[in-house]
Coordinates of C-alpha atoms and ligand atoms in Angstrom, one line a residue:
M1 CA 81.8 -57.0 74.0
M2 CA 79.9 -59.6 72.0
Q3 CA 81.5 -61.4 69.1
K4 CA 80.3 -60.5 65.6
L5 CA 77.3 -62.6 64.7
V6 CA 77.9 -65.7 62.6
I7 CA 74.8 -66.4 60.5
T8 CA 74.4 -69.9 59.1
A9 CA 71.9 -70.4 56.2
A10 CA 70.5 -73.9 56.1
V11 CA 69.4 -73.6 52.6
N12 CA 67.5 -76.8 51.8
G13 CA 67.6 -79.7 54.2
A14 CA 66.7 -83.2 53.3
E15 CA 63.0 -83.2 54.1
V16 CA 61.5 -80.0 52.6
T17 CA 59.7 -80.7 49.4
R18 CA 58.7 -78.6 46.3
E19 CA 55.1 -79.3 47.2
Q20 CA 55.6 -77.5 50.6
T21 CA 57.4 -74.6 49.0
P22 CA 58.5 -73.9 45.4
Y23 CA 61.5 -71.9 46.8
V24 CA 63.5 -74.8 48.2
P25 CA 66.7 -75.3 46.1
I26 CA 67.2 -78.8 44.8
T27 CA 69.8 -79.1 42.0
P28 CA 73.5 -78.2 42.6
K29 CA 72.9 -75.1 40.4
E30 CA 69.9 -73.9 42.4
I31 CA 71.6 -74.7 45.8
A32 CA 74.7 -72.8 44.8
A33 CA 72.6 -69.8 43.6
A34 CA 70.7 -69.8 46.9
A35 CA 74.0 -70.1 48.9
I36 CA 75.6 -67.2 47.1
E37 CA 72.5 -65.0 47.5
A38 CA 72.4 -65.9 51.2
A39 CA 76.1 -65.1 51.6
A40 CA 75.6 -61.8 49.9
A41 CA 72.8 -61.1 52.4
G42 CA 75.1 -61.8 55.4
A43 CA 75.4 -65.5 55.9
S44 CA 79.0 -66.7 56.6
I45 CA 78.2 -70.4 56.8
I46 CA 76.0 -72.4 54.3
H47 CA 74.7 -75.7 55.7
V48 CA 73.7 -77.9 52.8
H49 CA 72.1 -81.2 51.9
A50 CA 72.6 -82.8 48.5
R51 CA 69.5 -83.9 46.6
Q52 CA 68.9 -85.9 43.5
D53 CA 67.2 -83.9 40.7
D54 CA 63.8 -85.4 41.6
G55 CA 64.2 -83.9 45.1
T56 CA 65.1 -87.1 47.0
A57 CA 67.8 -86.6 49.6
T58 CA 71.2 -88.2 48.7
Q59 CA 74.6 -88.2 50.4
N60 CA 76.3 -88.8 47.1
K61 CA 79.8 -87.4 47.2
E62 CA 79.8 -86.3 43.5
V63 CA 76.6 -84.2 44.0
Y64 CA 78.2 -82.6 47.0
R65 CA 81.4 -82.0 45.0
E66 CA 79.4 -80.1 42.4
I67 CA 77.6 -78.0 45.0
I68 CA 80.9 -77.0 46.7
E69 CA 82.6 -76.2 43.4
R70 CA 79.7 -74.1 42.2
I71 CA 79.6 -72.1 45.5
R72 CA 83.4 -71.7 45.5
E73 CA 83.4 -70.2 42.1
N74 CA 81.5 -67.2 43.3
S75 CA 81.8 -67.0 47.1
N76 CA 84.2 -67.3 50.0
V77 CA 81.4 -68.5 52.3
I78 CA 82.1 -71.5 54.5
V79 CA 80.4 -74.6 53.2
Q80 CA 79.2 -77.0 55.8
V81 CA 78.0 -80.3 54.5
S82 CA 75.5 -82.5 56.3
T83 CA 76.4 -85.9 57.7
G84 CA 72.9 -86.3 59.1
G85 CA 71.4 -86.8 55.6
S86 CA 67.8 -88.0 56.1
V87 CA 66.3 -90.4 58.6
G88 CA 67.0 -94.0 57.7
M89 CA 70.2 -93.5 55.7
T90 CA 73.1 -95.8 56.7
A91 CA 76.2 -94.6 58.4
Q92 CA 78.2 -95.5 55.3
E93 CA 76.0 -93.4 53.1
R94 CA 76.1 -90.5 55.5
T95 CA 79.9 -90.4 55.9
E96 CA 80.9 -90.7 52.2
V97 CA 81.0 -86.9 51.8
I98 CA 83.7 -86.4 54.5
S99 CA 86.4 -87.7 52.1
L100 CA 85.8 -84.5 50.1
A101 CA 87.5 -82.7 53.0
P102 CA 84.9 -79.9 53.2
E103 CA 85.7 -77.1 55.6
M104 CA 82.9 -78.1 58.0
A105 CA 80.4 -80.9 58.5
T106 CA 77.7 -81.6 61.0
L107 CA 78.1 -84.2 63.7
S108 CA 75.0 -85.2 65.6
T109 CA 75.9 -86.7 69.0
G110 CA 72.9 -88.8 69.9
T111 CA 69.7 -90.5 68.8
V112 CA 66.5 -88.7 68.8
N113 CA 62.9 -89.0 67.6
F114 CA 62.5 -86.9 64.5
G115 CA 58.8 -86.4 63.8
A116 CA 57.5 -89.9 62.9
G117 CA 61.0 -91.2 62.4
V118 CA 64.1 -91.9 64.5
F119 CA 67.3 -90.0 63.7
Y120 CA 69.8 -92.8 64.7
N121 CA 73.3 -92.0 66.0
S122 CA 74.8 -94.8 68.1
L123 CA 77.9 -94.2 70.0
E124 CA 79.8 -96.4 67.5
M125 CA 78.6 -94.2 64.6
I126 CA 79.4 -90.9 66.4
C127 CA 82.9 -92.1 67.2
D128 CA 83.4 -93.3 63.6
F129 CA 82.1 -90.0 62.1
A130 CA 84.4 -88.0 64.5
I131 CA 87.5 -90.1 63.6
R132 CA 86.8 -89.5 59.9
M133 CA 86.4 -85.8 60.3
K134 CA 89.7 -85.7 62.2
Q135 CA 91.4 -87.7 59.5
Y136 CA 90.3 -85.2 56.8
Q137 CA 90.7 -82.1 59.0
V138 CA 87.0 -81.2 58.8
R139 CA 85.7 -78.9 61.5
P140 CA 82.7 -80.5 63.1
E141 CA 79.6 -78.5 64.1
I142 CA 78.1 -80.5 66.9
E143 CA 74.4 -80.8 66.2
V144 CA 72.4 -81.3 69.4
F145 CA 68.7 -81.9 69.4
D146 CA 68.5 -82.5 73.1
V147 CA 70.5 -81.7 76.1
G148 CA 72.0 -85.1 76.7
M149 CA 73.8 -84.8 73.4
I150 CA 76.0 -82.1 74.9
A151 CA 77.3 -84.6 77.5
N152 CA 78.0 -87.2 74.7
A153 CA 80.1 -84.6 72.8
V154 CA 82.1 -83.9 76.0
D155 CA 82.7 -87.7 76.3
L156 CA 84.1 -87.7 72.7
V157 CA 86.5 -84.9 73.7
N158 CA 87.6 -87.0 76.7
R159 CA 88.2 -89.9 74.4
G160 CA 90.4 -87.7 72.2
L161 CA 88.1 -87.9 69.2
L162 CA 87.0 -84.3 69.2
A163 CA 89.0 -81.1 69.7
S164 CA 88.2 -78.5 72.2
P165 CA 86.7 -75.8 72.0
M166 CA 83.8 -77.3 70.2
H167 CA 81.3 -75.4 68.1
F168 CA 77.7 -76.4 68.7
D169 CA 74.4 -76.0 66.8
L170 CA 71.6 -76.1 69.4
V171 CA 68.5 -77.2 67.5
L172 CA 65.2 -76.6 69.3
G173 CA 61.7 -77.5 68.1
V174 CA 62.1 -80.7 66.1
P175 CA 58.9 -82.8 67.0
G176 CA 60.1 -85.5 69.4
A177 CA 63.2 -83.5 70.5
I178 CA 63.7 -80.6 72.9
P179 CA 60.9 -78.0 72.5
A180 CA 61.7 -74.5 71.4
E181 CA 61.4 -72.7 74.7
I182 CA 63.8 -69.9 75.6
S183 CA 64.3 -71.6 79.1
H184 CA 65.5 -74.7 77.3
L185 CA 67.9 -72.7 75.2
M186 CA 69.3 -71.0 78.3
H187 CA 69.8 -74.4 80.0
M188 CA 71.5 -75.8 76.9
V189 CA 73.8 -72.8 76.8
A190 CA 74.6 -73.2 80.5
S191 CA 75.4 -76.9 79.9
L192 CA 78.1 -76.2 77.2
P193 CA 81.7 -76.7 78.1
C194 CA 83.7 -73.5 78.8
G195 CA 85.0 -71.9 75.7
S196 CA 82.5 -73.4 73.3
T197 CA 80.9 -71.4 70.6
W198 CA 77.3 -72.0 69.7
T199 CA 74.6 -71.2 67.2
A200 CA 70.9 -71.8 67.7
A201 CA 68.3 -73.0 65.2
G202 CA 64.6 -72.9 66.0
I203 CA 62.3 -75.1 63.9
G204 CA 59.2 -73.8 62.2
R205 CA 57.6 -70.7 63.8
S206 CA 60.2 -70.7 66.5
Q207 CA 62.9 -69.7 64.1
L208 CA 62.6 -66.0 64.6
P209 CA 62.2 -66.0 68.5
I210 CA 65.1 -68.4 68.9
A211 CA 67.3 -66.4 66.6
T212 CA 66.4 -63.2 68.5
A213 CA 67.3 -64.8 71.8
A214 CA 70.6 -66.1 70.4
I215 CA 71.5 -62.6 69.2
L216 CA 70.8 -61.2 72.6
L217 CA 72.6 -64.0 74.5
G218 CA 75.8 -63.6 72.5
G219 CA 75.4 -66.8 70.5
H220 CA 75.1 -67.2 66.7
V221 CA 72.1 -67.8 64.5
R222 CA 71.0 -70.4 62.0
V223 CA 68.0 -69.7 59.7
G224 CA 66.9 -71.1 56.4
L225 CA 64.4 -73.1 54.5
E226 CA 65.6 -76.4 56.1
D227 CA 64.2 -75.3 59.4
N228 CA 61.4 -73.0 58.5
I229 CA 59.7 -72.3 55.1
Y230 CA 57.6 -69.3 56.3
Y231 CA 58.6 -65.6 56.5
S232 CA 55.5 -64.9 58.6
K233 CA 52.2 -66.6 59.4
G234 CA 50.8 -67.9 56.1
R235 CA 53.4 -66.2 53.9
L236 CA 56.2 -68.4 52.5
A237 CA 59.7 -67.1 52.6
V238 CA 60.7 -66.5 49.0
S239 CA 64.3 -67.2 49.5
N240 CA 66.9 -68.1 52.1
A241 CA 68.4 -64.6 51.6
E242 CA 65.1 -63.1 52.8
L243 CA 65.4 -64.9 56.1
V244 CA 69.1 -63.9 56.5
E245 CA 68.3 -60.3 55.7
R246 CA 65.8 -60.1 58.6
V247 CA 68.4 -61.5 61.0
V248 CA 71.0 -58.9 59.7
R249 CA 68.5 -56.1 60.3
L250 CA 67.6 -57.2 63.8
T251 CA 71.2 -57.7 64.8
K252 CA 72.3 -54.3 63.5
E253 CA 69.3 -52.6 65.4
I254 CA 70.6 -54.3 68.6
G255 CA 74.1 -53.0 67.9
R256 CA 75.9 -56.2 67.1
D257 CA 78.0 -56.6 63.9
I258 CA 77.8 -59.4 61.4
A259 CA 80.8 -61.6 60.8
T260 CA 82.3 -62.1 57.3
P261 CA 83.2 -65.6 56.3
D262 CA 86.9 -65.1 57.3
E263 CA 85.8 -63.6 60.7
A264 CA 83.5 -66.6 61.1
R265 CA 86.4 -69.0 60.4
R266 CA 88.2 -67.5 63.4
I267 CA 85.1 -67.4 65.6
V268 CA 84.3 -71.1 65.1
S269 CA 87.9 -72.1 65.2
I270 CA 88.4 -73.2 61.6
S271 CA 91.4 -70.9 61.5
P272 CA 93.3 -69.8 64.5
C273 CA 92.2 -66.7 66.4
T274 CA 94.3 -63.6 65.8
Ligands
KMH1 N1 67.7 -84.5 58.2 C1 67.9 -84.8 59.6 C2 67.4 -86.2 59.9 C3 72.3 -82.7 59.8 O1 72.2 -82.0 58.7 O2 73.4 -83.1 60.2 C4 69.2 -84.6 60.1 C5 69.9 -83.3 59.9 C6 71.1 -83.0 60.6 O3 69.5 -82.5 59.1
ZN2 ZN1 70.8 -80.5 58.0

């Protein structure tokens, strides 16, 4: 029997602007409202990026603190902070947030072209991020944008820097990284170490097909405005919750159940399996 589906809502990202969509949450208050609404719709993990009030990406710890506290006041959802930040940020900036000891944080295990930029993650940086997460007991979600990054993550397990089983986010469709083809998704899944859990995130118009494939393959799903701002061709998604609701409908039609935040904690090994 398939595990219940863990839905991650990636509510804002670092790159999406108000010019692209008026619905992207920016301030801690807006981000928390979007997170709580997405959780009520069925998301059990919220992946979040901090922003300054003018919309610029920031990794400022105090902004993250406010976001987490505002979400916590009204929801039991898992808050997963970004350590990716935006292209060009220093390792020091990106890791500041780990000392808040959030429940979860992303850990990208390789360097990749990211549109016109380069998302830089040297081995030294990856090891340092992993050590800090271990120190603060933060559960890493291993973000892989290409298949070689899976082998890098296994290398970190062998060095004793990451715990096994790992939880992966397989991101497909970033320009410059692995394209969003179902065959690539299947190859990535087949390349994961035994016992891993995984979620899949398709970028742009691939969000829905990749989510549908992940539901069928027994993985988990990430949707949200960070990865895709449209509900359908030419029609903006009016909220993160709207994208989550569609995944919930599809999943139930197929006969799979949706995980609550506490069930998701067990599935992705934040708390021990019972
Ligand atoms: N903004 C991207 C450069 C993460 O959150 O860890 C990196 C990113 C990954 O979004
Ligand atoms: Zn992100």
